[in-house]
XYZ file of C-alpha atoms in Angstrom:
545
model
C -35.379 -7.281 -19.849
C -32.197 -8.575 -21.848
C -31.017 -10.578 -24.099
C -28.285 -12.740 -25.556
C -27.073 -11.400 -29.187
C -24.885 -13.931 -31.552
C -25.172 -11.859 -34.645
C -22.645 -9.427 -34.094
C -23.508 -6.864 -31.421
C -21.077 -4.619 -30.994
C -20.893 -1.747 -27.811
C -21.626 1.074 -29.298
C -22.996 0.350 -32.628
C -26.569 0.290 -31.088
C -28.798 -0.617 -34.500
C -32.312 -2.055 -33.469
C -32.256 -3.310 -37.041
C -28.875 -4.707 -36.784
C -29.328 -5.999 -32.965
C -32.470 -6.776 -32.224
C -33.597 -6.414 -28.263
C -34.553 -9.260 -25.991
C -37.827 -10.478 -26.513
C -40.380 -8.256 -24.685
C -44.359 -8.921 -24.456
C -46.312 -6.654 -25.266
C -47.706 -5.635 -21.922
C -44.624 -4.523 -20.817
C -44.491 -1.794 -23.720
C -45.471 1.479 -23.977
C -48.285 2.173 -26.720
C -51.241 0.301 -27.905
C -49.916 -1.301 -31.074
C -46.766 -2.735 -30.075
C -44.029 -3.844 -33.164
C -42.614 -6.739 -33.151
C -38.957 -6.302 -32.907
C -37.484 -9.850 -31.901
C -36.386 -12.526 -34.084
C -37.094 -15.976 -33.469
C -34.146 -16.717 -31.791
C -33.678 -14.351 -29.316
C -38.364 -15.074 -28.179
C -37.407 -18.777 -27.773
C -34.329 -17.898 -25.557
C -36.508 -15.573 -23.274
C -39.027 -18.290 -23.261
C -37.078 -20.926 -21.956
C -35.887 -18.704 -18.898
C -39.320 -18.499 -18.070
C -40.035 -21.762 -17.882
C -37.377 -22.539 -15.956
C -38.157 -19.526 -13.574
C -41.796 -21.358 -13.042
C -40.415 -24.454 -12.782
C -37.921 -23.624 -9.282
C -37.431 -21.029 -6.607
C -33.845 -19.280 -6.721
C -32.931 -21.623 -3.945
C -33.288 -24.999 -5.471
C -29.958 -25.642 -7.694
C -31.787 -29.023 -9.495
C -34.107 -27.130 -11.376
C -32.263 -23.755 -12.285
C -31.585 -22.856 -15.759
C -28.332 -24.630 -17.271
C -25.308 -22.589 -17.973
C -26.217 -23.050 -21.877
C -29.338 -20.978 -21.282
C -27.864 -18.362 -19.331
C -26.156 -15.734 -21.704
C -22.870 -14.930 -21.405
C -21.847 -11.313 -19.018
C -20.600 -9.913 -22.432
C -23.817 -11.000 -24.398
C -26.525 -9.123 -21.853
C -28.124 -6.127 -22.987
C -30.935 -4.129 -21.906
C -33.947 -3.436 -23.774
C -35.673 -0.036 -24.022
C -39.597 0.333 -25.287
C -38.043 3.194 -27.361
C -36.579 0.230 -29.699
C -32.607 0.890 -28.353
C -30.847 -1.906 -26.863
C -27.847 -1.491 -24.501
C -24.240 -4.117 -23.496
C -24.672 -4.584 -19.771
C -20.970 -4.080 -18.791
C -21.670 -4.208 -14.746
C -19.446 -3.952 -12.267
C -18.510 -7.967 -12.049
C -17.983 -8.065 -15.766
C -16.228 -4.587 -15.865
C -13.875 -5.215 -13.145
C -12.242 -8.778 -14.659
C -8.833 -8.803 -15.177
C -7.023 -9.751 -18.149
C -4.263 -12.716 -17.831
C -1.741 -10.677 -17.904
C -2.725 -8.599 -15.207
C -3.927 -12.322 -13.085
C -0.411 -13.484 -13.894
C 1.518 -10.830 -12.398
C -1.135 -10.353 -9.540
C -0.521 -14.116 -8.488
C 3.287 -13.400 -8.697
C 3.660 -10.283 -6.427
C 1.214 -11.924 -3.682
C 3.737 -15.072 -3.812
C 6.910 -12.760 -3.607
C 7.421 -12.140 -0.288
C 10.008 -12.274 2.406
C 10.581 -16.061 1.600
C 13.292 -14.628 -1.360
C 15.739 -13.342 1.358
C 16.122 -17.154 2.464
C 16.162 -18.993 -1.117
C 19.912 -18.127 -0.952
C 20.203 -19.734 2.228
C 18.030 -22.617 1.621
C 20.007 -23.554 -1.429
C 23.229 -23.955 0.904
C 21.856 -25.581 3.214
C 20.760 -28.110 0.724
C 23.845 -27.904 -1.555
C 24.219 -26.134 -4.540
C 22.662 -29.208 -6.908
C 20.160 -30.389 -4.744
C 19.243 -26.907 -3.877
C 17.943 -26.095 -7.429
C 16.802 -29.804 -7.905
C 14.879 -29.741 -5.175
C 12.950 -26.331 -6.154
C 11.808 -26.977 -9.188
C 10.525 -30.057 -8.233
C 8.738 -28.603 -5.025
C 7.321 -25.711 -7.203
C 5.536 -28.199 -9.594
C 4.126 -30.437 -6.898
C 2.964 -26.849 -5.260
C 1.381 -25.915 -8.704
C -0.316 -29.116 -9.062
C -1.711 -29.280 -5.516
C -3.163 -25.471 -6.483
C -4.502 -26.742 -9.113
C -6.510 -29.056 -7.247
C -7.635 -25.902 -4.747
C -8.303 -24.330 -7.443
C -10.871 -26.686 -9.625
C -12.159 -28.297 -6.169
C -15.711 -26.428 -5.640
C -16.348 -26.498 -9.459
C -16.099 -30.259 -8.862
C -19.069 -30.409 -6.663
C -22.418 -31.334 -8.048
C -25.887 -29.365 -7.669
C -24.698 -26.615 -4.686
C -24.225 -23.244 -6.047
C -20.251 -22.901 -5.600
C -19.698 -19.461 -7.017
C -18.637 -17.656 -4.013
C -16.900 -20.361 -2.222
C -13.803 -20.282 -0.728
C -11.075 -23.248 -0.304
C -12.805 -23.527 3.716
C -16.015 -24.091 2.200
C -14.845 -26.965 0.462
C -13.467 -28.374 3.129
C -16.074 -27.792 5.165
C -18.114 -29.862 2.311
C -15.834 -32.896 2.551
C -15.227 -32.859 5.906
C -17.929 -31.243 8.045
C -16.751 -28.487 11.085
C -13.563 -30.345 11.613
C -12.109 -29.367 7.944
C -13.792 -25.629 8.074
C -11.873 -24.933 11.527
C -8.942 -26.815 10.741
C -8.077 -25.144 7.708
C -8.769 -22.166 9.277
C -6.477 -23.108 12.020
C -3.212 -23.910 9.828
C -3.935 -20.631 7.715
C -3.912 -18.735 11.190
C -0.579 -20.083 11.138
C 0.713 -19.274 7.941
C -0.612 -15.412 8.261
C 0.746 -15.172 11.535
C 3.998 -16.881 10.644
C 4.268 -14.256 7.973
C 3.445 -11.361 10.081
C 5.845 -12.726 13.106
C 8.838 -13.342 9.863
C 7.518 -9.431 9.147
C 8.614 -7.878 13.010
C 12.353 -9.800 12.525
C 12.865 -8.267 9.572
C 11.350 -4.708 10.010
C 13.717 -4.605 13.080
C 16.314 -5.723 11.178
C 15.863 -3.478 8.352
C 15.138 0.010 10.886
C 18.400 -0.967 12.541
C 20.272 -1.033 9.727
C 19.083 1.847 8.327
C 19.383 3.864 11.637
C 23.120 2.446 11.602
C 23.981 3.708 8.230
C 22.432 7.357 9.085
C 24.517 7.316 12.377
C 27.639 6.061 10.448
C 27.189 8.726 7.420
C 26.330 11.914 9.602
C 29.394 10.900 11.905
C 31.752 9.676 9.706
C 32.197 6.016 11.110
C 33.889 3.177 9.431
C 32.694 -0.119 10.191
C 35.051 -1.898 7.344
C 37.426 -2.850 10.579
C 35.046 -4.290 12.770
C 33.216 -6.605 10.569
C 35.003 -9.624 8.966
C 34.561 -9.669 5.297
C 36.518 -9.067 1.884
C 38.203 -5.769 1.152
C 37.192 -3.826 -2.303
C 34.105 -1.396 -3.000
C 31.770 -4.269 -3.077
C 32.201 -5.859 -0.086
C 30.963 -9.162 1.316
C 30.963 -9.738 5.280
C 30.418 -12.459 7.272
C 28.697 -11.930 9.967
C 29.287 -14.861 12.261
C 32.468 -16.413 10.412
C 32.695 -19.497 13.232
C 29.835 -20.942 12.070
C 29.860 -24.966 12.299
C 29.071 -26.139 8.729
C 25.376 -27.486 8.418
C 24.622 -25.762 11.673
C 22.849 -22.968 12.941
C 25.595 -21.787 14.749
C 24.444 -17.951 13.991
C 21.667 -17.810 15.733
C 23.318 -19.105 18.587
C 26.206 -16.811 18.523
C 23.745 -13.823 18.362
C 22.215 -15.048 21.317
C 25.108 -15.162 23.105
C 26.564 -11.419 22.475
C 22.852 -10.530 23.660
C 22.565 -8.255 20.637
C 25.805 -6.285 21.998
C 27.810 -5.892 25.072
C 29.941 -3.445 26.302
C 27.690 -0.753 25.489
C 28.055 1.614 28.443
C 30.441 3.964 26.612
C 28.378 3.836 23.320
C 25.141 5.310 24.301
C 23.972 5.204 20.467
C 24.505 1.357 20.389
C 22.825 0.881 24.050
C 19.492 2.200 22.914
C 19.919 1.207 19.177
C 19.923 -2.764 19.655
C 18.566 -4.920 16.860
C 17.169 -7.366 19.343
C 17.071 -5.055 22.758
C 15.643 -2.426 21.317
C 14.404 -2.028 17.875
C 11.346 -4.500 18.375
C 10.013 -2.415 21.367
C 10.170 0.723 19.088
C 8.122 -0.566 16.363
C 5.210 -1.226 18.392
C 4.528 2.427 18.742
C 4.208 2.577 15.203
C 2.196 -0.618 14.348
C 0.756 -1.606 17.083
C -2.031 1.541 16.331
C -2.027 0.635 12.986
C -3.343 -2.951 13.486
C -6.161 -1.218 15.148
C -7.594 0.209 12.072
C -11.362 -0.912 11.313
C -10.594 -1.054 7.839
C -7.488 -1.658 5.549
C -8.134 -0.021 2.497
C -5.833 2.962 3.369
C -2.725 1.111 3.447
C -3.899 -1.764 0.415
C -3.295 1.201 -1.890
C 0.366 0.862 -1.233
C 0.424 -2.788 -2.312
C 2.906 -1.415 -5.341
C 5.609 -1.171 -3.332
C 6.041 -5.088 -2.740
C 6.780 -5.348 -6.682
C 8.989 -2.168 -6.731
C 10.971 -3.564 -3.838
C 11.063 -7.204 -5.787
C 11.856 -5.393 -8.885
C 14.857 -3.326 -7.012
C 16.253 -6.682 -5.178
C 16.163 -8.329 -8.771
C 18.735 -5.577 -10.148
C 20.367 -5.297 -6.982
C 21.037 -8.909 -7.329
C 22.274 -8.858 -11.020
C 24.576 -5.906 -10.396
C 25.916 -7.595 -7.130
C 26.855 -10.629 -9.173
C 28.287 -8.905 -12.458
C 30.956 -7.340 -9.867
C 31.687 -9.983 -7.800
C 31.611 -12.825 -10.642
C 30.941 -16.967 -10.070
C 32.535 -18.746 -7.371
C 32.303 -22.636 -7.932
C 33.565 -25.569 -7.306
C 31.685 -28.998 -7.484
C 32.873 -31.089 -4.148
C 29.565 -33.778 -4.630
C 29.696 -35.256 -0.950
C 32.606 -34.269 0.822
C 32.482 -30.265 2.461
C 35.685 -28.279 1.715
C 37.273 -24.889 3.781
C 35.052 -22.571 1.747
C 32.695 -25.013 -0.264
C 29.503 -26.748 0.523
C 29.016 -30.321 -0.823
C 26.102 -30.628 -3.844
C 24.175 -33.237 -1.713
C 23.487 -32.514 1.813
C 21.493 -33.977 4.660
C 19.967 -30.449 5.729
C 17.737 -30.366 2.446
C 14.712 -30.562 4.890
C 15.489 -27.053 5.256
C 14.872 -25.644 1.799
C 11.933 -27.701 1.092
C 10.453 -25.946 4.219
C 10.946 -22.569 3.131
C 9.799 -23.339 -0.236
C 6.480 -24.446 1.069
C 5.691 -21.261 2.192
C 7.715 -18.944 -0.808
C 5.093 -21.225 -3.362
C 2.400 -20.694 -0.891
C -0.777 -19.320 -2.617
C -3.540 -22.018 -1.972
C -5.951 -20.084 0.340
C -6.387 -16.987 -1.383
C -5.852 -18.632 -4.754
C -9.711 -18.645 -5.725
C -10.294 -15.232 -4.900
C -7.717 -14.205 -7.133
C -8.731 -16.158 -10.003
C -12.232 -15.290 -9.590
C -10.849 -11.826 -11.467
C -9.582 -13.125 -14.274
C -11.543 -12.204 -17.495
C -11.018 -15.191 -19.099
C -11.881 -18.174 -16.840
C -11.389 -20.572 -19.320
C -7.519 -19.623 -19.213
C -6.941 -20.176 -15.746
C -5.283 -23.498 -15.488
C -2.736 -21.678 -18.048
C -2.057 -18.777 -15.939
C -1.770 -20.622 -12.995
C 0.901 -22.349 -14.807
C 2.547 -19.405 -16.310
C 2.363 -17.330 -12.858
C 4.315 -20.365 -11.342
C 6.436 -20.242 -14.000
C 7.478 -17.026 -12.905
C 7.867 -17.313 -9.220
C 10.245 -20.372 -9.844
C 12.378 -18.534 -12.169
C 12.450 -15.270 -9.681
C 13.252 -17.359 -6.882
C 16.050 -19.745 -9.096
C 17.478 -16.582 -10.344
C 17.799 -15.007 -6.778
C 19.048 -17.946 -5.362
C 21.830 -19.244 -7.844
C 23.097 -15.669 -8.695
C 23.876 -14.973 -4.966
C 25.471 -18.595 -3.933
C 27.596 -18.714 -6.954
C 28.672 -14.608 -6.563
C 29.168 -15.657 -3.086
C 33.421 -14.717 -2.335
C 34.665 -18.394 -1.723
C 37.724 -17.927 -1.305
C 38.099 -15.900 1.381
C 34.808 -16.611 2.350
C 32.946 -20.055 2.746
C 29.867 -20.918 1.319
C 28.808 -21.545 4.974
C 28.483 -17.909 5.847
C 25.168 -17.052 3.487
C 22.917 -15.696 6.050
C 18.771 -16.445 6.315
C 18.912 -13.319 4.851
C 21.147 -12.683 2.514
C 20.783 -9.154 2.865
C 23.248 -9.217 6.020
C 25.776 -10.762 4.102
C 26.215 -6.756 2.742
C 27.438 -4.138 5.037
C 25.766 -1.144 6.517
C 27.332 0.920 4.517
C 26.679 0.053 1.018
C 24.535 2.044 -0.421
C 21.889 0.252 -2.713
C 21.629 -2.546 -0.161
C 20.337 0.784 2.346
C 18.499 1.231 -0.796
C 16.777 -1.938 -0.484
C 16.036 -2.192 2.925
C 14.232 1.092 3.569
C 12.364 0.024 0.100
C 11.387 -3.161 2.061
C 11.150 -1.506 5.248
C 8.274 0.790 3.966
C 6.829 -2.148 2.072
C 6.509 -4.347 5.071
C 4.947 -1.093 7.225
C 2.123 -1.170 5.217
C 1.539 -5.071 3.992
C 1.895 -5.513 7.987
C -1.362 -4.185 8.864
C -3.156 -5.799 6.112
C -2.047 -9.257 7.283
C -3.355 -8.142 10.252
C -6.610 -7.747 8.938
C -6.864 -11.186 7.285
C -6.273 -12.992 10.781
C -8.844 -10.220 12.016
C -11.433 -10.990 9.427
C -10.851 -14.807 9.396
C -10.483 -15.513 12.875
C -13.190 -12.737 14.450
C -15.822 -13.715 11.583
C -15.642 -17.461 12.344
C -15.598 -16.736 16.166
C -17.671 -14.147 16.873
C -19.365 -13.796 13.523
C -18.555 -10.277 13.495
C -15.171 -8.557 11.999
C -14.852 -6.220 14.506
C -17.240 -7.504 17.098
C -15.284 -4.351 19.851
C -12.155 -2.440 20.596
C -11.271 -4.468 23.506
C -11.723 -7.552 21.381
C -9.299 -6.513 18.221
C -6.917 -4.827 20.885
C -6.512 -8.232 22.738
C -5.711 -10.235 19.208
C -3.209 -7.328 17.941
C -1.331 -7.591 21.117
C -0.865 -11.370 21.129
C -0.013 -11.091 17.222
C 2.771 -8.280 18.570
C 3.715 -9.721 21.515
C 4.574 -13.226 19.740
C 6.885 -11.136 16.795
C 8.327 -8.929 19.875
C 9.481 -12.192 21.775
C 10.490 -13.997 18.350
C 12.719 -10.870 17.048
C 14.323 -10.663 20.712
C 15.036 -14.399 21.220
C 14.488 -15.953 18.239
C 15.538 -13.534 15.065
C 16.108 -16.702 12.553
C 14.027 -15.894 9.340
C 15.068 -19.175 7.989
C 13.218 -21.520 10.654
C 10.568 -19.600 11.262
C 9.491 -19.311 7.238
C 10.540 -23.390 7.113
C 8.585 -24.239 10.518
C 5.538 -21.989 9.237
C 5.772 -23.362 5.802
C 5.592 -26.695 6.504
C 3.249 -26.827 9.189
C 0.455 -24.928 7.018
C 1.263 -26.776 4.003
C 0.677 -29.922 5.974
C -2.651 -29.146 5.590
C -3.432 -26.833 3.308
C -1.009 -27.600 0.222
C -0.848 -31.828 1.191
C -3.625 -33.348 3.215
C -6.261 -31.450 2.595
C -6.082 -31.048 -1.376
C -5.381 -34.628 -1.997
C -8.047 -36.039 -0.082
C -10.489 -33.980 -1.552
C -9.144 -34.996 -4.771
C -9.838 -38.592 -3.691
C -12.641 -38.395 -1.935
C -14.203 -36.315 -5.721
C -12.903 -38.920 -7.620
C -14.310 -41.760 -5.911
C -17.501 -40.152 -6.330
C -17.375 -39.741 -9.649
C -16.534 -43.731 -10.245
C -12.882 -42.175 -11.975
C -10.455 -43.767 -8.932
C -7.677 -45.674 -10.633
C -5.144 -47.128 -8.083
C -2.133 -44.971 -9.918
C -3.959 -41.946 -8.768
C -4.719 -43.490 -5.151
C -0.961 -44.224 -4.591
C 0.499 -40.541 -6.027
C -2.370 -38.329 -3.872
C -1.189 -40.932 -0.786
C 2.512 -40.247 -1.427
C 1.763 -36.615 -1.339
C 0.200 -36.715 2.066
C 2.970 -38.621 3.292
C 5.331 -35.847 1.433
C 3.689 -33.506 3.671
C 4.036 -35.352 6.796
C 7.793 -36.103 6.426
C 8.047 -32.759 5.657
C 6.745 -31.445 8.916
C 8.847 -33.964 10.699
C 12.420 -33.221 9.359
C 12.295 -29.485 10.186
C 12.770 -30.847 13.773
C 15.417 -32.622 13.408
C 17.536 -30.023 11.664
């Protein structure tokens, strides 16, 4: 049996005297003249979870014992005839997190490969608007969490303690809202892993570059248009029309390198020929694995790599210092204006970089103190805004303009550094590693989601998980040969799963709750409406960029 203590139990200082045990009857003691070793308290508690125990079966939520009657994890302890009692510390209790720990966890998951485009974004939006625009989009992405976050709490008399944000949905809106939120976070993990194979063959090529360039002594410094100086700034595509994507289709038209019949190295070491065939004899086998608890323990590396592209940043800008000038509407030679039509752009990478909503339960659920979670929510937010703000006005404003315009920051802004600087190699074999072993893992998230709801089985055959893995690869091969724009796909990803499950689908529930609690008030109708339509428009106006 246990019971709940409230005179000072402490672990460890196990006093029967002190702490008396739960309430035990007699019959279930040892000896034939039991002692009475209970106060009053503690027999009035134990009988009131009988009664309710007679009074329902375990599957009948109406009748169960409120959470008043229910001691607390840290206030269970087990009672011994031999007149010891003992803290229950099991495994649910023991493994809770403390804020801290919630904080930081919710801040590496939402770091990913969204920071190499903040840069980027913030151009294409203008400098102002750019940082405008983000902290505004990171509060309304905190607040719709929020409502992810408190939604199955907010239904009534159904035991909610191991939902997920699907199950709600599937509450509110029958099959249709289970499958379709399963459908748009198919898109965001597959978006992510497709986003993964352009970088990882952008990052191996590089890397394989600066090897070849090192062991045989090759300068690049005359080939690549750029500044002069030991920290060196390139522009990769430097006829770029302003506003445009005018990158992507000048790397479609060199065809990832001509005139390569002479250079046999740069024939069969092609960022967009080559590399993306090569890495799917490495991960292709990986995605295969039945389970991914091999490569979660290397999960560390995504905050060493952040941690290393934070200082990597800082130093960058300390040697280059600010380069700034305020031109509000009008574009100069080598400046951007502050307000610019392409905005559309940012706010659809930042939908995915603050995207967090389908796994934010399950990370919470950790957290020792659940009491606290609206506040580290907040804080963890918090945190991710500044990372990305700091990322993303230190490398515009360090950007060289003059000679170089504003125009030139690449979707990632990684490329506007040269081969052969050594702490950007640095960073890309750290993210290169990182990405190796996150890749399979995302892997196993579509292959858990999208094999359980199917087949109700996560790894129902071979043939089945072999057919998924090589659609998943085949879509990042073709993207990273045709397509190898980070920036749209994280915007056209981002926006089309936060359609659904950062806009719609969080508002409406938030509605439909409130109108069945009688607390719908017309202000409240009107905001939760304009953030559906926020999510519409911003669907929309990634096509038309």
């Amino acid at each position: 049996m246990c019971r709940s203590e409230t005179g000072g139990f402490k672990t460890g200082t196990l006093d029967p005297v002190e702490s008396l045990p739960f309430h035990v009857e007699p019959r279930n003691i040892l000896g034939d003249d039991p002692q009475e070793r209970v106060s009053a308290e503690a027999a009035i508690l134990n009988s009131r979870v009988h009664y309710y125990g007679r009074l329902t079966g375990s599957s009948d939520r109406l009748l169960s014992p409120p959470n008043h009657v229910i001691p607390r994890p840290e206030e269970i302890y087990i009672y011994s005839p031999l007149g010891t009692a003992f803290q229950v510390t099991g495994s649910d209790y023991a493994s809770k997190n403390p804020s801290i720990i919630t904080i930081f966890a919710i801040w590496n998951t939402m770091m990913g490969t969204s920071i190499l485009s903040i840069p980027w974004g913030i151009k294409q939006a203008g400098f102002t608007l750019g940082v405008l625009i983000l902290i505004f989009t990171g509060l309304l992405m905190l607040y719709c969490c929020y409502i992810v976050l408190k939604s199955p709490k907010a239904i009534p008399y159904v035991d909610t303690s191991d939902w997920e944000f699907p199950d709600v949905c599937r509450y509110y809106f029958g099959k249709f809202g289970q499958w379709s939120s399963l459908v748009f976070s198919m898109v965001s993990l597959i978006g992510a892993m497709v986003v993964y194979w352009v970088l990882m063959s952008n990052f191996l090529y590089n890397t394989g570059q600066f090897i070849y360039n090192y062991v045989h002594n090759v300068s690049m410094s005359d080939s690549e248009f750029g500044t002069n100086g030991s920290d060196r700034v390139v522009c990769p595509y430097p006829n770029t029309d302003p506003g445009g994507n005018a990158s992507l289709s000048l790397l479609l038209l060199s065809g990832g390198g001509n005139d390569t019949a002479d250079r046999p190295f740069e024939h069969y070491w092609s960022k967009t020929n080559t590399i993306p065939l090569y890495l799917i004899v490495l991960l292709l086998p990986l995605l295969c694995f039945r389970s991914a608890s091999f490569f979660a323990r290397f999960t560390f590396l995504g905050t060493v790599s952040v941690l290393y592209l934070i200082a990597l940043v800082t130093v960058k800008a300390v040697r280059l210092g600010f380069h700034l000038e305020f031109h509000w509407f009008d574009s100069s030679t080598f400046y951007v204006p502050e307000f610019r039509l392409l905005f559309p752009q940012l706010t659809g990478v930042l939908t995915l970089a603050f995207f967090i909503h389908n796994c934010i339960i399950t990370l919470m659920k950790s957290n020792k103190h659940q009491e606290n979670n609206v506040r580290d929510l907040s804080v963890a937010y918090l945190l991710v805004g500044a990372t990305y703000l700091y990322v993303g006005v230190l490398i515009f404003a360090a950007f060289p303009s003059p000679p170089l315009a504003k125009d030139c920051i690449e979707p990632n802004f990684l490329d506007n550094f040269p081969t052969t600087d050594v702490m950007v190699f640095v960073a890309r074999t750290c993210l290169l590693f990182q990405m190796i072993t996150v890749y399979p893992l995302l892997g196993y998230l579509v292959r858990v989601q999208m094999m359980g709801q199917v087949f109700g089985n996560h790894y129902p055959s071979f043939l089945h998980v072999l057919s998924l893995n090589v659609l998943i690869v085949g879509a990042g091969v073709l993207v990273a040969r045709f397509y190898p724009n980070i920036g749209s796909i994280i915007r056209f990803s981002g926006a089309t799963c936060g359609l659904a499950l950062v806009f719609v689908f969080p508002a409406l529930v938030q509605l439909i709750s409130q109108r069945r609690q009688g607390t719908l008030r017309w202000p409240s109708a009107v905001f939760h409406s304009l953030l559906i339509g926020l999510g519409v428009a911003n669907l929309l106006a990634q096509f038309f960029m």
